[in-house]
XYZ file of C-alpha atoms in Angstrom:
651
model
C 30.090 12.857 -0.410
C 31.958 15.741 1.080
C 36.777 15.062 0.512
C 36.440 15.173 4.626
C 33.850 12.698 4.733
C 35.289 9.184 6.139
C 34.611 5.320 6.101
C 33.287 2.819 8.901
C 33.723 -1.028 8.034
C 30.865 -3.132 9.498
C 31.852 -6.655 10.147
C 29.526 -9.263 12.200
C 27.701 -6.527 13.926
C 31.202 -4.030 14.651
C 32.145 -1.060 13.412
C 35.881 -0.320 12.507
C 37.492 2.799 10.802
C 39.334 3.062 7.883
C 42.588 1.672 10.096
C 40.908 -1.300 10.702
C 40.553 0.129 14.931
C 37.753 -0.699 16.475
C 35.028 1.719 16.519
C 33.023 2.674 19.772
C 29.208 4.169 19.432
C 27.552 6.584 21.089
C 23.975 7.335 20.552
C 23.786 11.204 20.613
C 23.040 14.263 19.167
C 25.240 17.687 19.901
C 23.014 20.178 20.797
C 24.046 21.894 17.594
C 21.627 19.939 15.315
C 23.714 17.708 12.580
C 20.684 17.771 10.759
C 17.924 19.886 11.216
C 15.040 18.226 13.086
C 17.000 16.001 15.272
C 17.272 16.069 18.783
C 19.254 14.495 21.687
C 18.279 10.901 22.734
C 16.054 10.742 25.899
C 15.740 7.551 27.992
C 12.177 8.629 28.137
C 8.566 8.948 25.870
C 8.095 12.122 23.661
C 8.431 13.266 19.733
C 11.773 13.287 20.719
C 14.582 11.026 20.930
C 14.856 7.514 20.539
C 12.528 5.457 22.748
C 13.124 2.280 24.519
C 10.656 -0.137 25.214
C 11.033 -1.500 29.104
C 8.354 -4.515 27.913
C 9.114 -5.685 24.455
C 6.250 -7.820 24.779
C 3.818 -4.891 25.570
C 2.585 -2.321 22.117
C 3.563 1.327 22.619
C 1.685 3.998 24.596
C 0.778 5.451 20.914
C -0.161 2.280 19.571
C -4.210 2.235 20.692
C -4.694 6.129 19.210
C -3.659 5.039 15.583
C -5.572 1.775 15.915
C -8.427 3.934 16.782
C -7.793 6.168 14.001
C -7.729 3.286 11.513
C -10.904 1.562 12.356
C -12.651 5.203 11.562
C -10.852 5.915 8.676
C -11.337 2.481 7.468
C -15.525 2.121 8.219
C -16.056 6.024 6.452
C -13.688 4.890 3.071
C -15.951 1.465 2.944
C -19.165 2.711 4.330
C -18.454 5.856 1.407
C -17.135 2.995 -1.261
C -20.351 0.774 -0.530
C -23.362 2.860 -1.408
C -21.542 4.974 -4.251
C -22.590 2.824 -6.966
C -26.164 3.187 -5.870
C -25.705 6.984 -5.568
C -24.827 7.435 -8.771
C -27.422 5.550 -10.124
C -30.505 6.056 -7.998
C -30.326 9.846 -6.572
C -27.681 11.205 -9.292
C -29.552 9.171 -12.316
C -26.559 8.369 -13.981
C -26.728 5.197 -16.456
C -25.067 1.704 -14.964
C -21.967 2.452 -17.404
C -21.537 6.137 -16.263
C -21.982 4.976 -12.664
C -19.494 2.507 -13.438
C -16.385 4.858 -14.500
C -16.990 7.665 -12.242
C -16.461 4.839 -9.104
C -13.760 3.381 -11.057
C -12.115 6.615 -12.174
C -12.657 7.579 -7.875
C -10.498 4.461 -7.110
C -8.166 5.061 -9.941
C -6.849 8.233 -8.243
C -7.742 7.184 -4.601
C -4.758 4.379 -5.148
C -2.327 6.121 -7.428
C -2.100 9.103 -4.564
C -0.553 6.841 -2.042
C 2.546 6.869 -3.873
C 2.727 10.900 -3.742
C 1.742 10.572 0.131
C 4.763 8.564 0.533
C 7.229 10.783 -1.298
C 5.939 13.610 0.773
C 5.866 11.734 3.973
C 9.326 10.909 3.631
C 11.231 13.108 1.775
C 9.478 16.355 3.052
C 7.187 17.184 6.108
C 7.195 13.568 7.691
C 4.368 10.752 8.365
C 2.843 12.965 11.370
C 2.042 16.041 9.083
C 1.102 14.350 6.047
C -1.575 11.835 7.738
C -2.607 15.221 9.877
C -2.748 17.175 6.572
C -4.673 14.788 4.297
C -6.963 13.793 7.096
C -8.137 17.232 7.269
C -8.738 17.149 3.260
C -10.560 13.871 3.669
C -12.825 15.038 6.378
C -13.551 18.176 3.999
C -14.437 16.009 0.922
C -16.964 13.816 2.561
C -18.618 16.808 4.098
C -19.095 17.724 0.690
C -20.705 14.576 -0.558
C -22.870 14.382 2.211
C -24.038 18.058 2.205
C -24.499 18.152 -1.486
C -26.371 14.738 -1.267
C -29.241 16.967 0.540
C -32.314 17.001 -2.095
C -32.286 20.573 -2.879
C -28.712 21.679 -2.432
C -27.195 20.975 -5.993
C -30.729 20.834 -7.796
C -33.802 19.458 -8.409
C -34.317 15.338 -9.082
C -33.470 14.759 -12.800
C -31.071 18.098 -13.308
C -28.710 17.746 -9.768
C -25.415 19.299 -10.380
C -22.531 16.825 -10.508
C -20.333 19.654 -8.158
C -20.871 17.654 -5.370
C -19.149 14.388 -6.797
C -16.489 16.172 -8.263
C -15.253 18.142 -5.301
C -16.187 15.604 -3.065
C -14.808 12.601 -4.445
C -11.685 14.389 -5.453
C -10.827 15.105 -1.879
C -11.711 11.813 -0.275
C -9.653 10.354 -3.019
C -6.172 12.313 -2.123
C -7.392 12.191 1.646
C -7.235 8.280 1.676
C -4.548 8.007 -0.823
C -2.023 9.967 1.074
C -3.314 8.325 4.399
C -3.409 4.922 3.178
C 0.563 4.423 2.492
C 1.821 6.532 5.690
C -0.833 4.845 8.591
C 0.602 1.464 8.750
C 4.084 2.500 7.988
C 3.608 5.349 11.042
C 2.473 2.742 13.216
C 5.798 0.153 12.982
C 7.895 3.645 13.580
C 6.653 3.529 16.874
C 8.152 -0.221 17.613
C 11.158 -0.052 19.505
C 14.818 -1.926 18.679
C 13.524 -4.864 20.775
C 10.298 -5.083 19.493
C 10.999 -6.854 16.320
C 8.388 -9.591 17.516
C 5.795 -7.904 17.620
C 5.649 -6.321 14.222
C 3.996 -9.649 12.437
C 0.725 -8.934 15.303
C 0.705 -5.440 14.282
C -0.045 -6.179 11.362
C -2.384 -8.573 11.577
C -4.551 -6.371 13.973
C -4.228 -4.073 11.373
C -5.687 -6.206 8.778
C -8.263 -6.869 10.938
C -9.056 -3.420 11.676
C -9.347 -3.192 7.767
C -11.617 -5.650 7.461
C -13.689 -5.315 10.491
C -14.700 -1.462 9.571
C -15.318 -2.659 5.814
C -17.610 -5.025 7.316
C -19.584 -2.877 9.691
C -19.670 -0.521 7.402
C -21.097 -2.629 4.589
C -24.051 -3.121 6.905
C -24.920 0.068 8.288
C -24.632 2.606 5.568
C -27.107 0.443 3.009
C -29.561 0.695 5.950
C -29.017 4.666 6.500
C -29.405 4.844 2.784
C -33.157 3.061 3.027
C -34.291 4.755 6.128
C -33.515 8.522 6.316
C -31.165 8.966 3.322
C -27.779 9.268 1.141
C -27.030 12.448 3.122
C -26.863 10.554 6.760
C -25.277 7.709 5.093
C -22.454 9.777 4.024
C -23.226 11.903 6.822
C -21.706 9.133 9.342
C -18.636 8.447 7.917
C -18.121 12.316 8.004
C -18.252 12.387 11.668
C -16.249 9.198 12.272
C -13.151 10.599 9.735
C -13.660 13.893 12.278
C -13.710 11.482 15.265
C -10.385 9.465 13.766
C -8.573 12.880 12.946
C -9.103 13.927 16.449
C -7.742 10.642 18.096
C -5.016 10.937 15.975
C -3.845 14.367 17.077
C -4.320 13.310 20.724
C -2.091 10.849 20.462
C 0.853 13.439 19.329
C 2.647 13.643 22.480
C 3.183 9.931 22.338
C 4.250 9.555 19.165
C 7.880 8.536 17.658
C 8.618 10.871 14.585
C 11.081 10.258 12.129
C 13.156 12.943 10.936
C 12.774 13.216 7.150
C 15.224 12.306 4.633
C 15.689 11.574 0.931
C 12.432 8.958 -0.127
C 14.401 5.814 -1.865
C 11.270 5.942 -4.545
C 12.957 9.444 -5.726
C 16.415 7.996 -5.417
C 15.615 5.199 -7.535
C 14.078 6.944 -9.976
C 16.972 9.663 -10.370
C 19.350 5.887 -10.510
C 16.839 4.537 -13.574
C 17.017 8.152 -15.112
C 21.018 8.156 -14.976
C 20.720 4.650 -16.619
C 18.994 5.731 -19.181
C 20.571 8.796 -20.157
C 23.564 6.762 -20.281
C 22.358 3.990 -22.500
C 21.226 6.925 -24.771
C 25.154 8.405 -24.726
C 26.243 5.006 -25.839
C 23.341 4.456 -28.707
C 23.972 7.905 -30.167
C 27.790 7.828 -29.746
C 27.563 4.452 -32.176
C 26.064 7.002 -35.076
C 28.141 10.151 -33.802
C 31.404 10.064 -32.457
C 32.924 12.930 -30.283
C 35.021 16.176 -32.160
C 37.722 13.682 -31.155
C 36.571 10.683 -32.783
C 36.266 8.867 -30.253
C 33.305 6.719 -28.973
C 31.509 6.965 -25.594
C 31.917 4.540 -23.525
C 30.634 2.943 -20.296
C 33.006 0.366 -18.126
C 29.748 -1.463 -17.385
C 28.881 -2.089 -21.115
C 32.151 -4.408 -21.100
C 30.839 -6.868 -18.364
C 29.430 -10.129 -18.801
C 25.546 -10.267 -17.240
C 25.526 -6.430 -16.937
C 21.703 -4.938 -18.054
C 21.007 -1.519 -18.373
C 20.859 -0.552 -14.845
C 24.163 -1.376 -14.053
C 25.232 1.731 -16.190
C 24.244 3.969 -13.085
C 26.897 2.057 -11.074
C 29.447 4.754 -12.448
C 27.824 7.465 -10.442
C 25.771 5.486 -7.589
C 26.573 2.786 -5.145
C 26.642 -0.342 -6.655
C 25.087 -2.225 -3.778
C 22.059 0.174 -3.722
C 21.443 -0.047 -7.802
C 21.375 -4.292 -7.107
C 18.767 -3.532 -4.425
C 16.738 -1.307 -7.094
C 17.264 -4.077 -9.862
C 16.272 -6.326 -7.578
C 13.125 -4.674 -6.362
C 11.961 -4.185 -10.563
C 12.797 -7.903 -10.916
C 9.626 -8.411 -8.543
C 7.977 -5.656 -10.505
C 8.028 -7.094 -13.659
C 6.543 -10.484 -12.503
C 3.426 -8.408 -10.955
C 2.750 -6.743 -14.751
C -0.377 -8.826 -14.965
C -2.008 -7.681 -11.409
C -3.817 -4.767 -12.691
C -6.313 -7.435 -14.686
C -6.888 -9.145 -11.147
C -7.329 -5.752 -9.638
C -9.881 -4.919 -12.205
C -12.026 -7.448 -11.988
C -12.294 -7.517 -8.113
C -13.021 -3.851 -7.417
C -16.006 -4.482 -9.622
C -17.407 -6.068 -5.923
C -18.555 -2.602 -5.984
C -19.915 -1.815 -9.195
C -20.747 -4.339 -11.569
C -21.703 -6.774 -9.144
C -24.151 -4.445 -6.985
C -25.789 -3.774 -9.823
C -26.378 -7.208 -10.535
C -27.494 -7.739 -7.003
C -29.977 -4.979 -7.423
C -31.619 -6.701 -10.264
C -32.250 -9.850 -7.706
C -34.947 -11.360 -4.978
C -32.905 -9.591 -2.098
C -35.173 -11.548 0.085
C -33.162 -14.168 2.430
C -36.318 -16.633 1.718
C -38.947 -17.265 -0.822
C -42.433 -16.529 1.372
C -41.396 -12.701 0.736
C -41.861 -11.088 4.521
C -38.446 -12.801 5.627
C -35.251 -10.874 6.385
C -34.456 -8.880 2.985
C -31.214 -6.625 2.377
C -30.224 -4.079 0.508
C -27.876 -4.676 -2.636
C -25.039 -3.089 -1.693
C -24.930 -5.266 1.350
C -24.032 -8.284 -0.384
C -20.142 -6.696 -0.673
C -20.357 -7.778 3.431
C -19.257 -11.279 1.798
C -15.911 -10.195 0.796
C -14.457 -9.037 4.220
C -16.834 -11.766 6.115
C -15.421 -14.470 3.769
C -11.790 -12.925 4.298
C -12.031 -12.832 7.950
C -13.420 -16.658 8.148
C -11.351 -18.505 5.546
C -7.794 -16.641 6.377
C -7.304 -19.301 8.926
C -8.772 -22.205 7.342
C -7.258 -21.951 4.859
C -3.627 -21.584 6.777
C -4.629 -24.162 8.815
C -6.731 -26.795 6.412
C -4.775 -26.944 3.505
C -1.382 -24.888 3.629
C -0.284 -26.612 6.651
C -1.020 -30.282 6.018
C 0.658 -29.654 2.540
C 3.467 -28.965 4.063
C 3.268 -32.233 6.567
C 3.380 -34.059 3.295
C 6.484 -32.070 1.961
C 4.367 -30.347 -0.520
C 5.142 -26.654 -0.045
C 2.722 -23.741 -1.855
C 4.823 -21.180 -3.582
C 3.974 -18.015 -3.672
C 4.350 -17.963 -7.387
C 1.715 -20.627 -7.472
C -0.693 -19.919 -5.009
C -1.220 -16.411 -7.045
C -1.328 -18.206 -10.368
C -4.298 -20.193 -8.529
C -5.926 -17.007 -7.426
C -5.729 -15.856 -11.054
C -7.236 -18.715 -12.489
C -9.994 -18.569 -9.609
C -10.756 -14.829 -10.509
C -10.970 -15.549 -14.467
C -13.961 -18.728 -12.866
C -15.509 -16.353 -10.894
C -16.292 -13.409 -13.253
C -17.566 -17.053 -15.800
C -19.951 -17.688 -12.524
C -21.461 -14.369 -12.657
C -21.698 -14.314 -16.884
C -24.129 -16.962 -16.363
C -25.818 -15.725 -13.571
C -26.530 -12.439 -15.621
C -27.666 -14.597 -18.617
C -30.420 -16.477 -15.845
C -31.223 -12.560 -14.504
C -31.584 -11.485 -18.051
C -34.113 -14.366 -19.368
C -35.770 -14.233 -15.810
C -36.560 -10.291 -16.545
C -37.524 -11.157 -20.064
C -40.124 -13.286 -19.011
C -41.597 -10.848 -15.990
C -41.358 -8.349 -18.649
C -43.410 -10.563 -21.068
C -46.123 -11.548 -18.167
C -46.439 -8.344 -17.006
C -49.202 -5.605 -17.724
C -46.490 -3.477 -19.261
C -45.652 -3.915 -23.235
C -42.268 -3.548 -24.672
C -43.010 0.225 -25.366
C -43.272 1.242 -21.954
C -40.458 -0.655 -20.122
C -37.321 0.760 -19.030
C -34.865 -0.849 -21.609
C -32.239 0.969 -23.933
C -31.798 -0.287 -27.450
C -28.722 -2.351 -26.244
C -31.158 -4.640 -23.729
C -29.372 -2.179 -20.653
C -31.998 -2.158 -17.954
C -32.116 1.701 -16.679
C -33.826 1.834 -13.430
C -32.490 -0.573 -11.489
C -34.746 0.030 -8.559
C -38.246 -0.747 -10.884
C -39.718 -3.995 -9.100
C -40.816 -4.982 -12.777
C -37.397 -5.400 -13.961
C -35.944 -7.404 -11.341
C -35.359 -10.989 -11.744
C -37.014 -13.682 -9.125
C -33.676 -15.625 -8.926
C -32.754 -14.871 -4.903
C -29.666 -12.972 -4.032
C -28.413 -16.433 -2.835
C -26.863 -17.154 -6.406
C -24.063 -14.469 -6.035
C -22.461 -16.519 -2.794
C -20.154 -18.297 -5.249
C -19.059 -15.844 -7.099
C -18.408 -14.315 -4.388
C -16.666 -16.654 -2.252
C -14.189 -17.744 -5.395
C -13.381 -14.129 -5.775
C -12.563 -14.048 -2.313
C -10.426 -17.045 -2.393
C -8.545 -15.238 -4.820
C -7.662 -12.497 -3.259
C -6.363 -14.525 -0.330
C -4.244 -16.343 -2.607
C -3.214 -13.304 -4.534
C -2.477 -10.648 -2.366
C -0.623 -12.128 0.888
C 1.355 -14.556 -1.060
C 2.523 -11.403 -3.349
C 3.464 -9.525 -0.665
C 5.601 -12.437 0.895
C 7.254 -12.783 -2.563
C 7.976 -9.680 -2.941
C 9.716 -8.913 1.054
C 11.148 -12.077 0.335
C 13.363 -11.194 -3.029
C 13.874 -7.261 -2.548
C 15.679 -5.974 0.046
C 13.851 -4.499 2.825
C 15.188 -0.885 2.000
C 12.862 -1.443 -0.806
C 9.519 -2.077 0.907
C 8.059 1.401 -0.650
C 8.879 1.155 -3.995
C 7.547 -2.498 -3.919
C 4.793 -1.193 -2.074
C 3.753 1.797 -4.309
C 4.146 -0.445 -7.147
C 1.561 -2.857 -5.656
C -1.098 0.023 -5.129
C -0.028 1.366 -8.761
C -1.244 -2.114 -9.943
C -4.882 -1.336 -8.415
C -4.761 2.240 -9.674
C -4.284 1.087 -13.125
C -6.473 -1.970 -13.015
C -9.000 0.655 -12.131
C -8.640 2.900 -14.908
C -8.596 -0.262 -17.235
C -12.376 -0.844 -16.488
C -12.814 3.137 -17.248
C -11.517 2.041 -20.897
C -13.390 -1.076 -21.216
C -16.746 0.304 -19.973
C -16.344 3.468 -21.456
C -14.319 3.154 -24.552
C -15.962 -0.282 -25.638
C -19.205 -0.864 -24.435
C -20.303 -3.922 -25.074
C -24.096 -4.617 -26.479
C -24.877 -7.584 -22.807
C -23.225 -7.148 -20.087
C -22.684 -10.990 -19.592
C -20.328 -10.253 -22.662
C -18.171 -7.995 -20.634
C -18.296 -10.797 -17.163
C -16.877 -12.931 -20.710
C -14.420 -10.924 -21.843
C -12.521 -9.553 -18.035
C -12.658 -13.533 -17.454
C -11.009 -13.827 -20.976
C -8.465 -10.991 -20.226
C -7.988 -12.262 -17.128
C -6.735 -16.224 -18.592
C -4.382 -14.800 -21.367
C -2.701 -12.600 -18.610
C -2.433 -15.668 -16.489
C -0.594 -17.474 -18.828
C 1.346 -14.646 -19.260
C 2.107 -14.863 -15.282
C 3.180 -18.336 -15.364
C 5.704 -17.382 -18.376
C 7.078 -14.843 -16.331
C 7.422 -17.116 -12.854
C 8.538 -19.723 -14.235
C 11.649 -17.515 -15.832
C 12.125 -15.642 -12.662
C 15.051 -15.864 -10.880
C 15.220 -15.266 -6.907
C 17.575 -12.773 -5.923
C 21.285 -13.388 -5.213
C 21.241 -13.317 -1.167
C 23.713 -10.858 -0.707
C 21.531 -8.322 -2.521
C 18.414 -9.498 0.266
C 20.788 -9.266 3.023
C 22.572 -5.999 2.220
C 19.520 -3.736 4.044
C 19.268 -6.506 6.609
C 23.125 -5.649 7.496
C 22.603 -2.088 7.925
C 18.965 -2.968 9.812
C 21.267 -4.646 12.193
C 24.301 -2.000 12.691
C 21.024 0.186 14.053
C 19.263 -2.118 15.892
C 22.995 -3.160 17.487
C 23.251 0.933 17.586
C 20.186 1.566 19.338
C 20.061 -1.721 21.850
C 23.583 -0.822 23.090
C 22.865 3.084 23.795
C 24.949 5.356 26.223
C 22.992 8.368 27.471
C 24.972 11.319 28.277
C 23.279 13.386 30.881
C 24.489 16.216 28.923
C 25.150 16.922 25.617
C 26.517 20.809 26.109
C 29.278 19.624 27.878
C 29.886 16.893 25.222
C 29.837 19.253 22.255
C 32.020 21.328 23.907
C 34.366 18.685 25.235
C 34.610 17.350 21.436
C 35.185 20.502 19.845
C 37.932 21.503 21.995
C 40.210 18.477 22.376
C 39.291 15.556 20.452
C 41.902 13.434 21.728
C 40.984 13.726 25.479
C 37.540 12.971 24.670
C 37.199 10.138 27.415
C 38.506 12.232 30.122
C 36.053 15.173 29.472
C 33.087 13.134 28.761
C 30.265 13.239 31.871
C 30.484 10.367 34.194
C 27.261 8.364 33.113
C 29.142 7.653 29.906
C 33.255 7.502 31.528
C 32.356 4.341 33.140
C 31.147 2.405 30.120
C 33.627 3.603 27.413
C 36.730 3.583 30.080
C 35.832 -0.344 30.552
C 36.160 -0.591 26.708
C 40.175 -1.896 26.475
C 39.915 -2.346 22.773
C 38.212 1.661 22.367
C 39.875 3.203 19.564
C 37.438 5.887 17.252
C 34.441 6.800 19.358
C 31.181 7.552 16.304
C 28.034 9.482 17.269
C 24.817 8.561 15.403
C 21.610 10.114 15.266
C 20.115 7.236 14.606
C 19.368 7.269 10.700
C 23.581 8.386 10.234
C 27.180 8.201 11.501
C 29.259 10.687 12.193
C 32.786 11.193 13.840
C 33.914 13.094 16.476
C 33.718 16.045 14.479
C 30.636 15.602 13.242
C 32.011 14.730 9.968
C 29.849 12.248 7.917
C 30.686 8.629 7.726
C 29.520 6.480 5.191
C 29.701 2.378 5.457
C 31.272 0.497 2.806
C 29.563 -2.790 1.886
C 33.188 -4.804 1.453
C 33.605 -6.078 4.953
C 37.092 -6.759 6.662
């Protein structure tokens, strides 16, 4: 902070200087830019200036154009994600385990690169740009895949190039990883002061949205695949990401854009680095004092219930390094995640290859309805989209009738111990798919030197009628529908733990440590498939599910010593949240801002008499006006466009 830099006090909502006089607000911007890439306020629409919602009842203008945009986006990552596995396997003829880690590896990176889209987004060319940006990479990355998925283009069948997944898959996985943190966060931007109400049905049509193009998708690209081919059924998702890009960029001119400014992900890590190097200083100035002999010290080493990040309160606000302890408290509860995330991403892998090996015939006469494999991953999001409300409405809510209220600590234990049960459903159902082929095998015409099986008992081609197993496709509806339950218990319920003991300022770091939890879980199947290969692959279902247990336990360990968050460490962001929204629902337009740059640069202390007249009337009715403050919205600054910084300590 600059010497001339001064102080507001906020108390219940007010503003006062550092004489305790009440402080007036103005919402405007001198036409000299404060800050580079702010504007004046406009009572009107635009990319410019702060917007006010006439019906705070009724979405934005913008709102339908990135709904439309998501429900593309969202069918071409699915539709993409869905017949991968099958891809690899069938047209690339890669082995199930090599299949396995190159989709893993593809969501490994496609949900650790939402965490650099946000840092960009936010610290460096805004949402707009970077969801513009990336879509444009995505769109280039599935052309790629589908192009290259043309027989002919990267080789002949049995030596096909792998250029094709490596480009292609790289791209789609920054594409969607960039997008996938800035979309939803883009879309509450454009929610206006008084709008606060609608933000919960946002996000729900959001989620739906999700879940609607995973579903659609999940059905239509298996049945491309059959009928023409993997190059149309990547082909389609190609065009829709072009379709989405384009509804997105016609939708500009109705868009709110936040100016950039420092991402609180880089600020917290430059706090936890300060800590650090600090608890260093005091470790090696234990072994080595100074040329003075004297030791380093801290002044936060000396207080009682101090822990290492409190040693960055020396150099940083001590408010904002609660807010960051606070948000790694939450952290360190999710540690066991990634083994949850690991075993339900395998929807896509381990368990369509399992479905390939069964009847996928609805009914047993054989000319009934029959799907593909990899349309028995429609479950998930069809499960999701019926049992949401039931059960809210069948077992959370009569629970709480009877006083018995669901933590969120315990409904994701729950889901932990239901993912562990489901991955022990599907171990036996591979032991039944593996005696079931034994015995086709056995009754077949071919003898054990001709079939398809590696010394291990792996079955190769998964698409040979005579190694599939008679059991119907049926038997993977439970496995399925516990896994689902899981999730519902698991992710929402984390989510609402976490807003509910970090401060809201700290949405993205809680955030991009939630997706970091997939990325890694992802990259923990890599190891396990890859670096240990097990001899069955029911011994693998048995050892996640194991995995999964022991890091359940260590879950409950770690609730059960959690601590919720002091309250005026939750309420600190909610304070400032409420000087803007106080800020921006008690505006006063000037109808020009020359004059009032002018007017404030000249004589400061005749300000009200120079000011236009759409503002002289409001602040003249003001008895108790005493330091008028401009904002730009995001910062305070006095009549001199000096900086003003709040301090937390109220009157």
């Amino acid at each position: 902070m600059k010497s001339d830099d001064k102080y507001a006090r906020l108390d219940s909502g007010n503003l006062y200087d550092e004489d305790n006089e009440y402080c007036s607000v103005v919402t405007t911007t001198p036409k000299s830019s404060i800050k580079e890439g702010y504007s004046p306020v406009t009572s009107g629409g635009g990319s410019s200036g702060i917007n006010i919602a006439s019906d705070p009842n009724k979405f934005p203008t913008s709102f339908p154009f990135i709904l439309g945009n998501e429900i593309c986006e969202r069918f071409s990552f699915y539709g993409i994600k869905t017949i991968l596995i099958l891809y690899l396997t069938n047209y690339m003829e890669y082995s199930d385990d090599k299949s396995t880690v190159i989709l893993h590896s593809f969501n490994f990176v496609a949900y650790l690169f939402p965490i650099f889209g946000a840092y960009i987004a936010d610290a460096k060319i805004g949402k707009f740009k970077t969801i513009l940006i990336f879509s444009i990479v995505y769109v280039f990355g599935s052309i790629v895949l589908s192009v290259t998925s043309i027989d002919g283009v990267v080789g002949k069948e049995g030596h096909r190039s792998p250029i094709g997944i490596i480009i292609g898959l790289g791209l789609i996985a920054m594409g969607t990883g960039a997008i996938k943190s800035n979309v939803p966060t883009f879309a509450g931007d454009q929610l206006k002061s008084n709008q606060g109400n609608l933000l919960e049905r946002l996000f729900q049509i959001f989620y739906w949205c999700i879940n609607l193009g995973s579903l659609a998708s999940t059905l239509l690209t298996p049945i491309l695949r059959k009928y023409v081919g993997f190059w149309l059924a990547f082909g389609i998702p190609s065009f829709l990401l072009i379709c989405s890009t384009i509804i997105f960029v016609i939708g500009s001119k109705f868009y709110v854009k936040r100016p950039v400014s420092e991402s609180i992900l880089w600020t917290a890590l430059k706090i936890m680095g300060f800590a650090i190097r600090e608890k260093f200083k005091i470790l090696k100035s234990r072994y080595k004092r100074n040329s003075r002999g004297m030791l380093y010290t801290n002044p936060y080493t000396s207080v009682s219930g101090t822990n290492w990040m409190d040693l960055s309160k020396i150099e940083y606000d001590s408010q904002l390094v609660d807010s960051i302890k606070a948000a790694l408290n939450v952290l360190l509860v999710f540690i066991p995640l990634p083994f949850f995330w690991c075993m339900f991403d395998q929807t896509s892998s381990r368990w369509t290859i399992q479905a390939a090996q069964l009847n996928t015939c609805l009914f047993n006469n054989g000319q009934s309805v029959c799907i593909e494999p990899e349309q028995i991953q429609a479950l998930n999001p069809l499960f999701i989209m019926v049992f949401i409300p039931i059960v809210e409405f069948t077992i959370y809510k009569p629970l709480k009738h009877f006083g018995f209220n669901f933590k969120p600590l315990i409904k994701m234990s729950i889901g932990m111990i239901l993912a562990a049960i489901s991955f022990l459903i599907a171990m036996f159902l591979q032991i039944s798919i593996d005696k079931s082929i034994k015995n086709n095998i056995n009754n077949s015409s071919f003898n054990s030197s001709s079939t398809i099986i590696d010394e291990s008992g792996s079955f190769i081609n998964i698409d040979n009628n005579d190694l599939k197993s008679n059991l119907s496709v049926w038997l993977l509806f439970p496995q399925y529908f516990v896994i689902t339950i899981a999730e519902i218990l698991i992710s929402i319920p984390g989510l609402e733990f976490a807003y509910a003991n970090a401060p809201s300022s700290m949405k993205s770091i809680i955030m991009s440590g939630w997706l970091l939890s997939i990325s890694v879980g992802n990259i923990f199947v890599v190891f396990v498939v890859d670096g240990i290969s097990f001899s069955k692959q029911w011994t693998e279902f048995l050892f996640f599910a194991s995995v999964m247990l022991f890091f359940t336990c260590i879950f409950i360990i770690l609730s059960y010593r959690f601590k919720p968050t002091d309250i005026s460490v939750t309420q600190y962001s909610e304070d400032l949240n409420h000087l803007k929204e106080s800020l921006s629902n008690s505006m006063f337009f000037s109808g020009n801002n020359n004059n009032n740059n002018n007017n404030n640069n000249n004589n400061n202390n005749n300000h009200n008499n120079n000011h236009n007249s759409d503002t002289n009337s409001d602040y003249n009715n003001n008895n108790n006006f005493g330091v008028m403050i401009l904002t730009d919205q995001d910062n305070l600054y006095d009549e001199d466009y000096r900086s003003i910084e709040l301090e937390s300590n109220l009157i």
